[in-house]
Amino acid sequence: MPLVSMTEMLKAAKAGKYAVGQFNMNNLEFTQAIIEAAQEEQSPVILGVSEGAAKYMGLEYAVAMAKVAAEKATVPVALHLDHGSSFEVAMKFIRAGFSSVMIDGSHHPFEKNVEITKKVVEAAHAMGVSVEGELGTIGGTEDDLSVDEANARLADPKEAIEFYKLTGVDALAIAVGSAHGLYKGIPKLRHDIIEAVSKEIDIPLVLHGGSGIPDDEIEKAIAAGIGKINVNTENQVALTNTLREIFAKDAKVYDPRKYLGPGREAMKEVVRGKIRLFGSNQKA
Ligand code: G3H
Ligand code: ZN
């Protein structure tokens, strides 16, 4: 199938009380692992690409890989810009072939965030591209962006509802206690905030920093209204740990296929586990 926007898959997720996974692509092996797991589990899937990852892969390579992956699959696949930093960046990614974009104006004051997000929504929707916005400040590290705990700010439910009404986004990421990267302790999510916002809006909420959160916290978050969950770090760890194990056993290995192949398999099992946990299996 050609790439699709997130609109239909997220509508179905909200109605069916499950979540669709956004798994970030960092290279070919990530792309293959994500698509193979989604296909085998008959799950819709979102391929996430951050600006940093696009820089690393090359924007055209990223789009080409995602397009081939989507065409080979029979499940719906969206190609989504993760944490887009400006209107210009969002337009650049749409022009390159992305079917969905996130505009992350969460570091701006509320009015400015609304203004930028609305502008992206108007332009993107005219092209059939879906948009995710963000409110509150999610802690942790992703790419070159670091937010320490003291500066992480939870989303205000009233503001989040207002933000949705003013912008018309298709999905809304709100800060509810999760963080990007590896957690130091066990994360506790604010399910009350998720529920307060979710029951007032008809789009799903997005949970960023989906790696390393206990399964029961994820289940409760989905029940409260999370319909999209982003995962990157757990795949990175699975790949890297596999490589470390192989190199520790065999110091002479030099053919990348001998370690990247098993690394790809390890990521595929991570994605499969998340798809089942999120409940999006057999929903394609
Ligand atoms: O936007 C991407 C995600 O929020 C990924 O978070 O690396 O903690 O899984 P993670
Ligand atoms: Zn994120």
mmCIF file with all atom_site columns, N, CA and C and ligand atoms in Angstrom, residues 22 24 82-83 142 179-181 207-211 230-234, ligand 1:
data_model
loop_
_atom_site.group_PDB
_atom_site.id
_atom_site.type_symbol
_atom_site.label_atom_id
_atom_site.label_alt_id
_atom_site.label_comp_id
_atom_site.label_asym_id
_atom_site.label_entity_id
_atom_site.label_seq_id
_atom_site.pdbx_PDB_ins_code
_atom_site.Cartn_x
_atom_site.Cartn_y
_atom_site.Cartn_z
_atom_site.occupancy
_atom_site.B_iso_or_equiv
_atom_site.pdbx_formal_charge
_atom_site.auth_seq_id
_atom_site.auth_comp_id
_atom_site.auth_asym_id
_atom_site.auth_atom_id
_atom_site.pdbx_PDB_model_num
ATOM   1  N N  . GLN A 1 22  ? 4.295  4.304  17.315 1.00 0.00 ? 22  GLN A N  1
ATOM   2  C CA . GLN A 1 22  ? 5.244  5.000  16.429 1.00 0.00 ? 22  GLN A CA 1
ATOM   3  C C  . GLN A 1 22  ? 6.611  4.473  16.797 1.00 0.00 ? 22  GLN A C  1
ATOM   4  N N  . ASN A 1 24  ? 10.572 4.655  15.844 1.00 0.00 ? 24  ASN A N  1
ATOM   5  C CA . ASN A 1 24  ? 11.466 5.530  15.083 1.00 0.00 ? 24  ASN A CA 1
ATOM   6  C C  . ASN A 1 24  ? 12.436 4.728  14.228 1.00 0.00 ? 24  ASN A C  1
ATOM   7  N N  . ASP A 1 82  ? 8.964  13.365 13.452 1.00 0.00 ? 82  ASP A N  1
ATOM   8  C CA . ASP A 1 82  ? 8.922  13.372 14.919 1.00 0.00 ? 82  ASP A CA 1
ATOM   9  C C  . ASP A 1 82  ? 9.518  14.688 15.437 1.00 0.00 ? 82  ASP A C  1
ATOM   10 N N  . HIS A 1 83  ? 8.795  15.383 16.294 1.00 0.00 ? 83  HIS A N  1
ATOM   11 C CA . HIS A 1 83  ? 9.273  16.635 16.901 1.00 0.00 ? 83  HIS A CA 1
ATOM   12 C C  . HIS A 1 83  ? 9.764  17.667 15.883 1.00 0.00 ? 83  HIS A C  1
ATOM   13 N N  . GLU A 1 142 ? 16.423 13.492 23.571 1.00 0.00 ? 142 GLU A N  1
ATOM   14 C CA . GLU A 1 142 ? 16.188 12.920 22.255 1.00 0.00 ? 142 GLU A CA 1
ATOM   15 C C  . GLU A 1 142 ? 16.955 13.779 21.262 1.00 0.00 ? 142 GLU A C  1
ATOM   16 N N  . ALA A 1 179 ? 9.382  10.330 29.926 1.00 0.00 ? 179 ALA A N  1
ATOM   17 C CA . ALA A 1 179 ? 10.574 11.076 29.497 1.00 0.00 ? 179 ALA A CA 1
ATOM   18 C C  . ALA A 1 179 ? 11.249 10.334 28.351 1.00 0.00 ? 179 ALA A C  1
ATOM   19 N N  . HIS A 1 180 ? 11.948 11.078 27.515 1.00 0.00 ? 180 HIS A N  1
ATOM   20 C CA . HIS A 1 180 ? 12.700 10.464 26.418 1.00 0.00 ? 180 HIS A CA 1
ATOM   21 C C  . HIS A 1 180 ? 13.961 9.780  26.953 1.00 0.00 ? 180 HIS A C  1
ATOM   22 N N  . GLY A 1 181 ? 14.358 8.692  26.334 1.00 0.00 ? 181 GLY A N  1
ATOM   23 C CA . GLY A 1 181 ? 15.612 8.030  26.696 1.00 0.00 ? 181 GLY A CA 1
ATOM   24 C C  . GLY A 1 181 ? 15.438 7.041  27.833 1.00 0.00 ? 181 GLY A C  1
ATOM   25 N N  . LEU A 1 207 ? 1.592  9.415  23.760 1.00 0.00 ? 207 LEU A N  1
ATOM   26 C CA . LEU A 1 207 ? 2.565  9.242  24.835 1.00 0.00 ? 207 LEU A CA 1
ATOM   27 C C  . LEU A 1 207 ? 3.963  9.157  24.236 1.00 0.00 ? 207 LEU A C  1
ATOM   28 N N  . HIS A 1 208 ? 4.783  10.149 24.530 1.00 0.00 ? 208 HIS A N  1
ATOM   29 C CA . HIS A 1 208 ? 6.187  10.116 24.088 1.00 0.00 ? 208 HIS A CA 1
ATOM   30 C C  . HIS A 1 208 ? 7.017  9.422  25.169 1.00 0.00 ? 208 HIS A C  1
ATOM   31 N N  . GLY A 1 209 ? 8.227  9.041  24.799 1.00 0.00 ? 209 GLY A N  1
ATOM   32 C CA . GLY A 1 209 ? 9.096  8.386  25.781 1.00 0.00 ? 209 GLY A CA 1
ATOM   33 C C  . GLY A 1 209 ? 8.513  7.048  26.194 1.00 0.00 ? 209 GLY A C  1
ATOM   34 N N  . GLY A 1 210 ? 8.013  6.291  25.228 1.00 0.00 ? 210 GLY A N  1
ATOM   35 C CA . GLY A 1 210 ? 7.301  5.039  25.520 1.00 0.00 ? 210 GLY A CA 1
ATOM   36 C C  . GLY A 1 210 ? 8.206  3.874  25.922 1.00 0.00 ? 210 GLY A C  1
ATOM   37 N N  . SER A 1 211 ? 9.523  4.043  25.833 1.00 0.00 ? 211 SER A N  1
ATOM   38 C CA . SER A 1 211 ? 10.441 2.951  26.203 1.00 0.00 ? 211 SER A CA 1
ATOM   39 C C  . SER A 1 211 ? 10.592 2.862  27.716 1.00 0.00 ? 211 SER A C  1
ATOM   40 N N  . ASN A 1 230 ? 5.011  6.409  21.326 1.00 0.00 ? 230 ASN A N  1
ATOM   41 C CA . ASN A 1 230 ? 6.287  6.496  20.608 1.00 0.00 ? 230 ASN A CA 1
ATOM   42 C C  . ASN A 1 230 ? 7.383  5.687  21.297 1.00 0.00 ? 230 ASN A C  1
ATOM   43 N N  . VAL A 1 231 ? 8.073  4.891  20.499 1.00 0.00 ? 231 VAL A N  1
ATOM   44 C CA . VAL A 1 231 ? 9.153  4.052  21.040 1.00 0.00 ? 231 VAL A CA 1
ATOM   45 C C  . VAL A 1 231 ? 10.381 4.167  20.150 1.00 0.00 ? 231 VAL A C  1
ATOM   46 N N  . ASN A 1 232 ? 11.494 4.484  20.759 1.00 0.00 ? 232 ASN A N  1
ATOM   47 C CA . ASN A 1 232 ? 12.757 4.523  20.022 1.00 0.00 ? 232 ASN A CA 1
ATOM   48 C C  . ASN A 1 232 ? 13.864 3.844  20.840 1.00 0.00 ? 232 ASN A C  1
ATOM   49 N N  . THR A 1 233 ? 14.056 4.320  22.075 1.00 0.00 ? 233 THR A N  1
ATOM   50 C CA . THR A 1 233 ? 15.183 3.863  22.892 1.00 0.00 ? 233 THR A CA 1
ATOM   51 C C  . THR A 1 233 ? 15.239 2.338  23.057 1.00 0.00 ? 233 THR A C  1
ATOM   52 N N  . GLU A 1 234 ? 14.113 1.686  23.269 1.00 0.00 ? 234 GLU A N  1
ATOM   53 C CA . GLU A 1 234 ? 14.148 0.227  23.484 1.00 0.00 ? 234 GLU A CA 1
ATOM   54 C C  . GLU A 1 234 ? 14.687 -0.508 22.263 1.00 0.00 ? 234 GLU A C  1
HETATM 55 O O1 . G3H B 2 .   ? 9.512  10.925 19.912 1.00 0.00 ? 1   G3H B O1 1
HETATM 56 C C1 . G3H B 2 .   ? 10.020 9.833  20.157 1.00 0.00 ? 1   G3H B C1 1
HETATM 57 C C2 . G3H B 2 .   ? 9.727  9.097  21.352 1.00 0.00 ? 1   G3H B C2 1
HETATM 58 O O2 . G3H B 2 .   ? 9.080  9.872  22.264 1.00 0.00 ? 1   G3H B O2 1
HETATM 59 C C3 . G3H B 2 .   ? 10.662 8.043  21.767 1.00 0.00 ? 1   G3H B C3 1
HETATM 60 O O3 . G3H B 2 .   ? 10.947 7.981  23.136 1.00 0.00 ? 1   G3H B O3 1
HETATM 61 O O4 . G3H B 2 .   ? 13.213 7.042  22.916 1.00 0.00 ? 1   G3H B O4 1
HETATM 62 O O5 . G3H B 2 .   ? 12.092 7.174  25.109 1.00 0.00 ? 1   G3H B O5 1
HETATM 63 O O6 . G3H B 2 .   ? 11.312 5.552  23.407 1.00 0.00 ? 1   G3H B O6 1
HETATM 64 P P1 . G3H B 2 .   ? 11.941 6.871  23.668 1.00 0.00 ? 1   G3H B P1 1
#
